[in-house]
Coordinates of C-alpha atoms in Angstrom, one line a residue:
M1 CA 0.0 -0.6 -0.2
A2 CA 1.6 3.7 -0.6
Y3 CA -0.4 6.0 1.9
C4 CA -0.6 9.5 1.1
P5 CA -1.8 11.4 3.8
P6 CA -3.3 15.1 2.3
P7 CA -1.3 18.8 3.0
G8 CA -1.2 19.3 7.0
A9 CA -1.3 16.9 10.0
I10 CA -2.1 13.5 10.2
L11 CA -3.6 13.9 13.8
P12 CA -4.8 16.5 15.9
P13 CA -1.4 18.5 17.9
P14 CA -0.6 16.4 20.9
I15 CA -1.9 18.1 24.4
E16 CA 1.0 17.7 27.1
T17 CA -1.1 17.2 30.3
S18 CA -0.1 16.0 33.6
D19 CA -0.1 12.2 32.8
A20 CA 1.4 12.9 29.4
T21 CA 4.9 11.2 29.5
T22 CA 7.6 13.0 31.0
F23 CA 9.8 14.2 27.9
S24 CA 13.5 15.0 29.0
I25 CA 17.2 14.5 27.0
P26 CA 19.7 13.3 28.7
A27 CA 22.7 16.0 30.2
S28 CA 25.4 13.9 28.2
T29 CA 24.4 15.0 25.3
F30 CA 24.9 18.6 25.5
A31 CA 28.8 17.3 27.3
N32 CA 30.9 18.9 24.3
F33 CA 29.3 22.4 24.8
T34 CA 29.4 22.5 28.5
S35 CA 33.0 22.9 28.8
K36 CA 33.3 26.3 27.1
A37 CA 33.9 29.3 29.5
D38 CA 33.5 31.9 26.7
T39 CA 30.1 30.6 25.3
S40 CA 26.4 30.2 26.9
F41 CA 23.3 28.5 25.9
A42 CA 19.7 28.3 26.6
I43 CA 17.1 26.2 25.2
K44 CA 13.5 26.1 26.0
A45 CA 10.8 23.9 24.4
S46 CA 6.8 23.9 24.7
I47 CA 4.1 21.5 23.1
G48 CA 0.5 23.1 23.4
G49 CA 2.0 26.2 25.2
T50 CA 2.7 23.8 28.1
Q51 CA 6.9 23.7 28.6
V52 CA 8.1 20.4 28.2
F53 CA 11.9 20.8 27.7
Q54 CA 14.9 24.0 28.7
H55 CA 18.4 23.7 29.3
E56 CA 21.2 26.3 30.0
Y57 CA 24.9 26.8 30.5
S58 CA 26.3 29.7 31.4
A59 CA 30.2 29.6 30.7
P60 CA 32.2 30.9 33.7
D61 CA 33.6 34.0 31.5
Y62 CA 30.6 35.8 31.4
E63 CA 28.9 36.1 34.9
V64 CA 25.2 37.0 34.7
A65 CA 22.8 37.5 37.7
Q66 CA 19.8 35.1 37.0
S67 CA 19.2 31.7 34.7
L68 CA 20.1 32.9 31.5
H69 CA 16.3 31.8 30.8
E70 CA 15.6 35.6 32.0
T71 CA 18.6 37.2 30.2
K72 CA 18.7 39.1 27.8
M73 CA 20.4 38.0 24.8
R74 CA 20.7 39.5 20.7
L75 CA 17.9 37.6 18.7
G76 CA 19.8 38.8 15.5
S77 CA 18.0 38.2 12.5
G78 CA 15.1 36.5 14.5
S79 CA 14.3 40.4 14.9
K80 CA 12.9 39.7 11.7
L81 CA 9.8 37.9 12.9
F82 CA 8.7 40.7 14.4
T83 CA 9.1 43.8 11.6
V84 CA 7.1 41.2 9.1
L85 CA 3.9 40.5 11.7
A86 CA 4.0 44.7 12.5
L87 CA 3.5 44.5 8.5
E88 CA 0.7 42.0 9.1
L89 CA -0.7 44.1 11.8
S90 CA -0.7 47.2 9.9
R91 CA -2.6 45.9 6.8
D92 CA -4.8 49.0 7.2
K93 CA -2.2 50.9 6.6
I94 CA 0.4 49.0 4.3
N95 CA -0.9 47.4 1.1
W96 CA 1.6 44.3 0.8
D97 CA 0.5 44.0 -3.2
D98 CA 2.3 47.9 -3.1
P99 CA 5.5 48.9 -4.7
I100 CA 7.8 50.1 -1.9
T101 CA 8.2 53.8 -3.2
N102 CA 4.3 54.1 -2.6
Y103 CA 5.4 54.7 1.1
L104 CA 9.1 55.8 0.5
P105 CA 8.8 58.3 -2.5
K106 CA 12.1 59.2 -2.1
L107 CA 13.5 55.9 -3.4
D108 CA 14.2 55.9 -7.2
A109 CA 11.0 55.4 -9.0
A110 CA 12.6 54.1 -11.7
A111 CA 14.7 51.1 -9.6
Y112 CA 12.3 50.6 -7.3
G113 CA 8.8 50.7 -9.2
Q114 CA 8.5 47.1 -9.4
V115 CA 10.3 46.1 -5.9
T116 CA 6.7 45.8 -3.7
V117 CA 6.6 45.1 0.1
A118 CA 5.7 41.8 -0.4
A119 CA 9.2 41.0 -2.5
L120 CA 10.9 42.5 0.5
A121 CA 9.4 40.6 3.2
N122 CA 9.7 37.5 1.0
H123 CA 14.3 38.2 0.4
M124 CA 12.7 38.2 -3.6
S125 CA 13.8 42.3 -4.0
G126 CA 16.6 41.4 -5.9
L127 CA 18.6 44.2 -3.8
G128 CA 21.8 42.7 -1.7
R129 CA 22.5 41.6 1.2
F130 CA 24.3 45.0 3.5
G131 CA 24.5 47.9 1.7
Y132 CA 27.8 49.3 3.6
T133 CA 27.9 47.5 6.2
G134 CA 30.4 45.0 5.6
D135 CA 32.1 46.9 2.7
L136 CA 35.5 45.9 2.7
G137 CA 36.3 49.8 1.9
T138 CA 35.5 49.9 5.4
V139 CA 37.4 47.4 7.2
P140 CA 40.4 48.6 8.9
N141 CA 43.9 47.9 7.6
F142 CA 42.2 45.9 4.5
N143 CA 44.7 45.1 1.5
P144 CA 43.0 44.8 -1.2
A145 CA 45.6 43.3 -2.9
L146 CA 45.3 40.7 -1.1
L147 CA 42.4 39.7 -3.2
G148 CA 44.1 41.0 -6.5
M149 CA 41.9 44.6 -6.5
P150 CA 43.1 47.7 -7.6
P151 CA 43.3 50.4 -4.5
V152 CA 40.6 52.8 -4.7
T153 CA 39.7 55.7 -3.2
N154 CA 37.3 55.0 -0.5
T155 CA 34.5 58.1 -1.2
L156 CA 31.8 55.9 1.5
P157 CA 30.4 57.9 4.3
N158 CA 31.9 56.7 7.1
C159 CA 28.2 55.6 9.1
D160 CA 26.9 52.0 9.0
P161 CA 29.8 50.0 8.5
Y162 CA 29.5 47.7 11.3
P163 CA 27.3 47.8 14.5
G164 CA 28.7 50.6 17.2
G165 CA 29.6 53.3 14.3
R166 CA 28.0 56.3 13.6
V167 CA 24.5 55.7 12.3
C168 CA 23.8 56.7 8.8
T169 CA 21.1 59.6 8.7
R170 CA 18.2 59.4 6.3
P171 CA 19.4 61.4 3.9
E172 CA 22.5 59.1 3.6
V173 CA 20.3 56.1 3.8
Y174 CA 18.5 57.0 0.5
A175 CA 21.7 57.9 -1.2
M176 CA 22.8 54.7 -0.4
F177 CA 19.5 53.3 -2.0
N178 CA 19.7 55.3 -5.0
H179 CA 23.2 54.7 -5.8
A180 CA 23.3 52.6 -8.9
A181 CA 25.3 49.7 -7.2
Y182 CA 22.6 49.0 -4.8
Y183 CA 20.1 48.9 -7.1
P184 CA 17.7 45.8 -6.3
R185 CA 18.6 43.9 -9.4
S186 CA 15.5 41.2 -11.6
P187 CA 13.3 41.6 -8.9
C188 CA 11.0 38.9 -8.4
S189 CA 13.4 35.9 -10.1
G190 CA 14.2 34.1 -7.3
P191 CA 15.1 35.0 -3.2
M192 CA 18.6 36.3 -2.1
Y193 CA 18.7 37.0 1.8
S194 CA 19.0 40.6 2.2
N195 CA 19.1 42.4 5.1
V196 CA 18.9 46.0 3.9
A197 CA 15.4 45.0 2.2
Y198 CA 14.3 44.9 6.3
S199 CA 15.8 48.6 7.1
L200 CA 13.0 49.5 3.8
L201 CA 10.5 47.6 5.5
G202 CA 11.4 49.0 9.2
M203 CA 11.8 52.6 7.6
A204 CA 7.7 52.4 5.6
L205 CA 6.2 51.5 9.3
S206 CA 7.3 54.5 10.6
A207 CA 6.1 56.3 8.0
V208 CA 3.0 54.8 7.7
H209 CA 2.7 54.9 12.0
G210 CA 4.1 58.3 12.5
K211 CA 6.7 57.3 14.6
P212 CA 9.8 55.7 15.1
F213 CA 10.3 51.6 14.3
E214 CA 11.2 50.8 17.8
Q215 CA 8.4 52.6 19.2
L216 CA 6.0 51.0 17.1
I217 CA 6.9 47.5 17.9
A218 CA 6.6 48.0 21.5
D219 CA 3.0 49.1 20.7
L220 CA 2.3 46.2 18.2
I221 CA 3.9 43.2 20.2
F222 CA 5.7 44.1 23.2
T223 CA 3.3 45.5 24.8
P224 CA 0.2 43.5 24.3
L225 CA 2.2 40.2 24.8
S226 CA 3.5 41.6 28.0
M227 CA 7.5 41.0 26.6
A228 CA 8.7 43.9 29.1
K229 CA 12.5 42.7 29.1
S230 CA 12.3 42.8 25.3
T231 CA 13.4 46.1 23.7
Y232 CA 16.3 47.5 20.6
E233 CA 18.7 49.6 23.1
T234 CA 21.7 47.8 24.6
P235 CA 20.7 46.7 28.3
P236 CA 23.3 48.1 30.9
A237 CA 26.1 45.9 32.6
D238 CA 24.2 44.9 35.4
G239 CA 23.7 41.3 34.6
S240 CA 20.6 41.5 33.2
A241 CA 22.2 40.3 30.1
L242 CA 24.4 38.7 28.3
L243 CA 27.5 41.2 27.5
P244 CA 31.0 40.9 25.7
K245 CA 34.2 41.8 27.3
N246 CA 35.7 45.1 26.0
D247 CA 38.5 43.3 24.3
D248 CA 36.0 40.4 22.7
A249 CA 36.2 40.3 18.9
W250 CA 32.6 40.5 19.4
A251 CA 32.2 43.4 21.5
C252 CA 31.0 46.1 18.3
Y253 CA 27.4 43.8 18.4
A254 CA 26.5 44.2 21.9
A255 CA 26.4 48.2 20.7
D256 CA 23.1 49.7 18.8
F257 CA 22.1 48.8 15.6
G258 CA 20.4 51.7 14.5
N259 CA 19.5 51.9 11.0
H260 CA 19.5 47.7 11.4
N261 CA 17.4 47.5 13.8
P262 CA 14.4 45.9 12.0
T263 CA 16.7 43.3 10.6
G264 CA 18.5 42.5 13.8
G265 CA 18.5 44.7 16.5
I266 CA 16.0 43.0 18.7
W267 CA 16.6 41.8 22.7
T268 CA 15.0 39.6 24.7
T269 CA 15.0 36.3 27.0
P270 CA 14.7 32.9 26.2
S271 CA 11.1 32.9 28.2
E272 CA 10.1 35.4 26.3
M273 CA 11.2 34.2 23.1
L274 CA 8.7 31.3 23.9
H275 CA 6.0 33.3 25.4
F276 CA 6.5 35.0 21.5
L277 CA 6.1 31.9 19.6
N278 CA 3.4 30.4 21.5
S279 CA 1.7 33.2 21.2
L280 CA 2.0 32.7 17.2
L281 CA 0.3 29.1 17.5
T282 CA -2.3 30.2 19.9
H283 CA -3.3 33.5 17.5
K284 CA -3.1 36.3 20.1
L285 CA -2.6 39.1 17.7
L286 CA -3.6 37.5 14.4
S287 CA -6.2 34.9 13.3
P288 CA -5.8 31.6 12.6
A289 CA -6.5 32.0 8.6
R290 CA -3.6 35.6 8.6
T291 CA -1.3 33.5 9.9
R292 CA -1.5 30.1 8.4
S293 CA -1.2 32.9 5.4
W294 CA 1.5 34.3 6.8
M295 CA 3.5 31.5 7.3
Q296 CA 3.3 29.8 3.9
P297 CA 6.0 29.0 1.6
R298 CA 6.9 32.5 -1.1
A299 CA 10.1 30.5 -2.6
V300 CA 11.0 26.8 -3.7
L301 CA 15.0 26.2 -3.2
P302 CA 17.6 23.6 -4.9
S303 CA 17.2 21.5 -2.0
L304 CA 14.2 20.0 -1.8
H305 CA 13.6 20.1 1.8
Q306 CA 14.5 24.3 1.9
L307 CA 11.6 26.7 1.1
V308 CA 11.7 30.5 1.9
G309 CA 8.8 32.2 3.6
A310 CA 8.4 35.7 5.2
P311 CA 10.6 36.1 6.9
W312 CA 10.3 32.0 7.9
E313 CA 13.4 29.6 6.7
I314 CA 11.1 26.5 6.1
F315 CA 12.9 23.0 6.5
R316 CA 11.3 19.4 5.6
P317 CA 13.3 17.3 7.2
A318 CA 12.4 13.6 6.5
D319 CA 14.4 11.6 8.3
F320 CA 13.1 12.4 11.9
T321 CA 12.1 9.1 14.2
L322 CA 8.3 9.0 13.3
A323 CA 5.6 5.5 13.5
F324 CA 4.7 7.0 9.9
P325 CA 7.7 8.3 7.9
R326 CA 7.4 11.7 6.5
P327 CA 8.5 15.1 5.7
I328 CA 7.5 17.4 8.9
D329 CA 7.5 21.1 8.0
M330 CA 10.0 23.3 10.4
Y331 CA 9.5 27.3 10.0
T332 CA 12.2 28.5 11.4
K333 CA 14.2 32.3 11.6
L334 CA 17.9 31.4 12.2
G335 CA 19.7 35.0 13.3
G336 CA 23.1 35.0 13.7
M337 CA 26.0 37.1 14.3
P338 CA 29.9 37.1 15.8
G339 CA 29.2 36.6 19.8
Y340 CA 25.5 36.2 19.4
T341 CA 23.0 33.8 17.7
S342 CA 19.4 32.7 18.1
W343 CA 16.7 30.0 16.7
S344 CA 13.2 30.5 16.7
I345 CA 11.5 27.3 15.3
L346 CA 7.5 26.3 15.2
I347 CA 6.2 22.9 14.1
P348 CA 2.8 23.6 14.0
E349 CA 1.9 20.0 13.0
F350 CA 2.2 19.1 16.8
D351 CA 1.8 22.6 18.3
L352 CA 5.7 22.5 19.3
A353 CA 7.1 25.7 20.1
V354 CA 11.6 26.0 20.4
T355 CA 14.0 28.6 21.3
M356 CA 17.4 29.0 21.2
H357 CA 19.8 31.1 22.2
V358 CA 23.8 31.0 22.2
G359 CA 26.6 33.8 23.2
G360 CA 30.1 34.2 22.9
A361 CA 33.1 33.0 20.8
N362 CA 31.4 30.1 19.8
A363 CA 27.9 31.2 19.3
Q364 CA 27.7 30.7 15.7
A365 CA 28.8 26.7 15.2
A366 CA 27.1 25.7 19.0
I367 CA 23.8 26.6 17.9
V368 CA 24.0 24.7 14.4
A369 CA 25.2 21.5 16.5
L370 CA 22.5 22.2 19.1
M371 CA 19.7 22.2 17.5
P372 CA 19.3 18.8 15.8
L373 CA 19.9 17.3 19.6
V374 CA 17.2 18.8 20.2
V375 CA 14.7 18.7 18.0
R376 CA 14.6 15.1 17.1
P377 CA 13.7 13.7 20.2
L378 CA 11.1 16.2 20.6
V379 CA 9.3 15.5 17.3
A380 CA 9.5 11.9 18.1
H381 CA 8.3 12.5 21.8
A382 CA 5.5 14.5 20.3
D383 CA 4.6 12.1 17.4
A384 CA 4.2 9.1 20.2
L385 CA 1.9 11.4 22.5
A386 CA 0.0 12.4 19.0
R387 CA -0.5 9.1 18.5
R388 CA -1.6 7.7 22.0
Q389 CA -3.8 10.7 22.4
A390 CA -5.4 10.5 18.8
R391 CA -5.9 6.4 19.3
A392 CA -7.6 6.7 22.9
K393 CA -9.5 9.8 21.8
Y394 CA -10.9 8.3 18.4
A395 CA -10.1 4.8 17.9
G396 CA -13.1 2.0 18.5
T397 CA -16.2 1.1 17.2
Y398 CA -19.2 3.2 15.9
R399 CA -22.6 1.8 16.1
D400 CA -25.9 2.6 15.0
A401 CA -28.3 3.0 17.8
Q402 CA -31.3 2.1 15.4
N403 CA -29.6 -0.3 13.2
A404 CA -26.4 -2.6 14.8
D405 CA -25.3 -3.4 11.3
N406 CA -24.9 0.1 10.7
T407 CA -20.8 0.3 12.1
L408 CA -17.8 2.1 11.5
T409 CA -14.5 0.4 13.0
I410 CA -11.4 3.0 13.6
A411 CA -8.2 2.3 14.7
L412 CA -4.8 4.2 15.4
D413 CA -2.3 0.8 15.5
D414 CA 0.4 -0.3 13.1
A415 CA -0.7 -4.0 13.7
E416 CA -4.1 -3.2 12.9
A417 CA -3.9 -1.2 10.0
G418 CA -0.2 -2.4 8.7
C419 CA 2.9 -1.4 9.5
G420 CA 4.0 2.0 8.7
A421 CA 0.4 3.5 8.2
P422 CA -0.2 7.2 8.8
G423 CA -3.2 8.3 11.4
L424 CA -6.9 7.5 11.8
R425 CA -7.7 4.6 9.5
I426 CA -11.2 2.8 9.1
T427 CA -11.0 -0.6 8.8
H428 CA -14.6 -1.0 8.7
F429 CA -17.1 0.6 7.2
S430 CA -20.9 -0.6 6.6
I431 CA -24.0 1.0 6.5
N432 CA -27.1 -1.1 5.1
G433 CA -25.5 -4.1 3.9
V434 CA -22.8 -2.0 2.0
L435 CA -19.1 -2.4 2.2
V436 CA -18.7 1.4 1.6
L437 CA -15.2 1.2 1.4
K438 CA -15.6 -1.3 -1.7
A439 CA -18.2 1.0 -2.8
L440 CA -16.1 4.0 -2.7
A441 CA -13.1 2.2 -4.6
A442 CA -15.1 1.3 -7.0
L443 CA -17.0 4.3 -8.1
Q444 CA -13.3 6.3 -8.0
K445 CA -12.0 3.8 -10.0
I446 CA -9.2 2.9 -7.0
S447 CA -8.4 -0.9 -7.3
P448 CA -8.4 -2.2 -3.9
A449 CA -6.3 -3.9 -2.7
D450 CA -6.8 -6.7 -0.1
N451 CA -6.4 -4.3 3.0
L452 CA -8.4 -1.6 2.2
S453 CA -8.6 0.7 4.5
A454 CA -9.3 5.0 4.6
G455 CA -7.7 7.8 6.5
L456 CA -9.4 10.0 8.8
Y457 CA -7.5 13.6 8.5
P458 CA -7.9 16.4 10.3
T459 CA -8.3 18.9 7.5
D460 CA -10.3 21.6 9.5
P461 CA -8.0 22.2 12.3
D462 CA -10.3 25.2 12.9
S463 CA -12.4 23.0 14.1
L464 CA -10.1 20.8 16.5
G465 CA -11.3 21.4 20.7
T466 CA -14.5 22.2 19.4
G467 CA -17.9 20.0 20.0
K468 CA -17.7 19.5 16.4
E469 CA -14.1 18.3 15.2
T470 CA -14.3 17.9 11.1
F471 CA -12.3 15.4 10.0
R472 CA -11.7 14.5 6.1
M473 CA -11.8 10.6 4.7
L474 CA -9.3 9.6 1.7
L475 CA -9.5 5.9 0.8
D476 CA -5.5 4.7 0.2
R477 CA -4.3 4.0 -2.9
A478 CA -2.4 1.0 -3.9
R479 CA 0.8 2.0 -6.3
H480 CA 1.0 -0.1 -9.7
G481 CA 4.3 -0.2 -11.3
E482 CA 7.2 2.5 -11.3
A483 CA 6.9 5.8 -9.6
Q484 CA 6.2 8.4 -11.7
M485 CA 7.7 11.7 -12.3
A486 CA 8.0 13.9 -9.9
D487 CA 6.0 11.7 -7.5
F488 CA 3.0 12.0 -9.3
E489 CA 0.8 9.6 -8.3
R490 CA 1.4 10.8 -5.0
G491 CA -1.4 14.4 -5.5
S492 CA -3.5 13.6 -2.5
W493 CA -4.1 17.5 -2.3
N494 CA -6.3 16.8 -5.8
W495 CA -8.1 14.0 -3.9
G496 CA -10.5 15.5 -1.3
D497 CA -14.3 16.6 -1.8
P498 CA -14.9 13.8 -5.0
F499 CA -18.8 13.6 -4.4
R500 CA -21.8 15.6 -2.9
Y501 CA -24.8 13.9 -2.2
V502 CA -27.2 16.3 -1.8
R503 CA -25.2 19.2 -0.9
E504 CA -23.3 17.3 1.9
P505 CA -19.6 15.8 0.9
V506 CA -19.3 12.3 1.1
D507 CA -15.6 12.5 2.3
G508 CA -16.7 14.6 5.6
F509 CA -17.2 13.5 8.9
E510 CA -17.8 14.9 12.4
F511 CA -16.8 13.8 16.1
A512 CA -19.3 14.8 18.7
V513 CA -17.3 15.8 20.9
E514 CA -18.3 16.4 25.2
G515 CA -15.4 17.3 28.0
G516 CA -12.4 16.2 25.3
V517 CA -14.5 12.9 24.8
V518 CA -15.9 11.8 21.8
K519 CA -19.7 10.5 22.2
S520 CA -20.7 9.7 18.2
L521 CA -19.5 10.3 14.8
D522 CA -21.7 12.1 11.9
L523 CA -21.5 10.4 8.3
R524 CA -22.7 13.6 6.9
G525 CA -22.8 11.9 3.3
W526 CA -25.4 9.3 4.9
R527 CA -27.6 11.3 7.1
T528 CA -26.1 8.8 9.8
V529 CA -24.9 9.5 13.2
L530 CA -23.2 6.4 15.0
V531 CA -22.8 6.6 18.8
K532 CA -19.3 5.1 19.9
V533 CA -19.6 2.3 21.3

């Protein structure tokens, strides 16, 4: 059997309760990271808003006044999440399809007329990465001959070269963007990471709100979410933040980011960042539909496992330890600079949120090595918990109170449904003497296999947790012959809602739930309600 679930989760997300299996990661997992005198890290994770894991290591060379989970660290490019969320919250003022020149008319209209707000947020603007910042001409004692370059008279303004330097004035910023060397090239032809694109988005937000960018982020996000410790201002050296020593190579990256605040300037704590991520999963500021729309990918990449969002870096690993092996969508945002790194991770299929913060000389290498050590076991735990809870809640036999021959059986047991099967399976379905699965397979011209079954999938996530939870049935299909080009035969997104009977969907199934317990199942196409036995 070649199982092909529809897009989305195969089961409702798990709920961490007091009787749920305790999750832990052995301390020995972090042994290679807890012997560093110069690099600290803090990790927190939650499922459904309930914290399931935290771990920290505070390097002895960098003292803080409290737990690292409550200590401010620079978020870096994770700050872009806040900039785009502010854009989402400002749709009454900013149209994503408008050219950026509608909001920043001092930009060269010929160069920027096709660069939309969305293209900037999606890294599809065609702009370069940094602008003035990082230009080799601003690097002290840089010798161009080392790269075979000729000496060139440096006419760059001495501003925004690195954090801690003079902040460019607004006319100087416009002069940079309006110089032909920095013009966008072929907008929307493909993604290329751009920090300066977010500087423009911050300027546009400031313009339409009529206030400094930092203040509007506080008004739109920090204050409503009670993120009292989050700020763009460099914290004082009072132990409330993980700060470099004056002679550290990364000392300048603790300084004011100025014009680059929209792209990387936030200071926050791991606890507040986990709270922020959970607020996205629980739709505190955006509706469920708006949140899902924001998280959709905007561009594909050469890797089959990576996509680009706004500003999401979306990974689809297919090698997690799962009962039903499949790609899992991870919506992430990595932030990195010398001395500070962060990784913000959401996995909506499991209501899983992870925040990782590292500070110190080896921050960038450390976070890349730490992430899979934490996410892999978390996903395995969440998958097992979701299956256990779904089996207890939905699996069983459902029978017509007026006609005992009308029955439907749901299983979530690999031994019953066939090893490696996804989610909830309808293993028996009989109404009025008709074996429904076999009849439906014939109607859809699907060759029935010996173990013909159908899956029930939570394709209406907004209904979960209500009194009426709607699932969609999908017949399993046997694969005949070799796989087709580009997995064409796995087109389950195109198989839903195949028939209706006098308006009602034949594949629509509605569980009646009271107090978290399933009482009955409404077969909408059949106008029949079966009671759970």
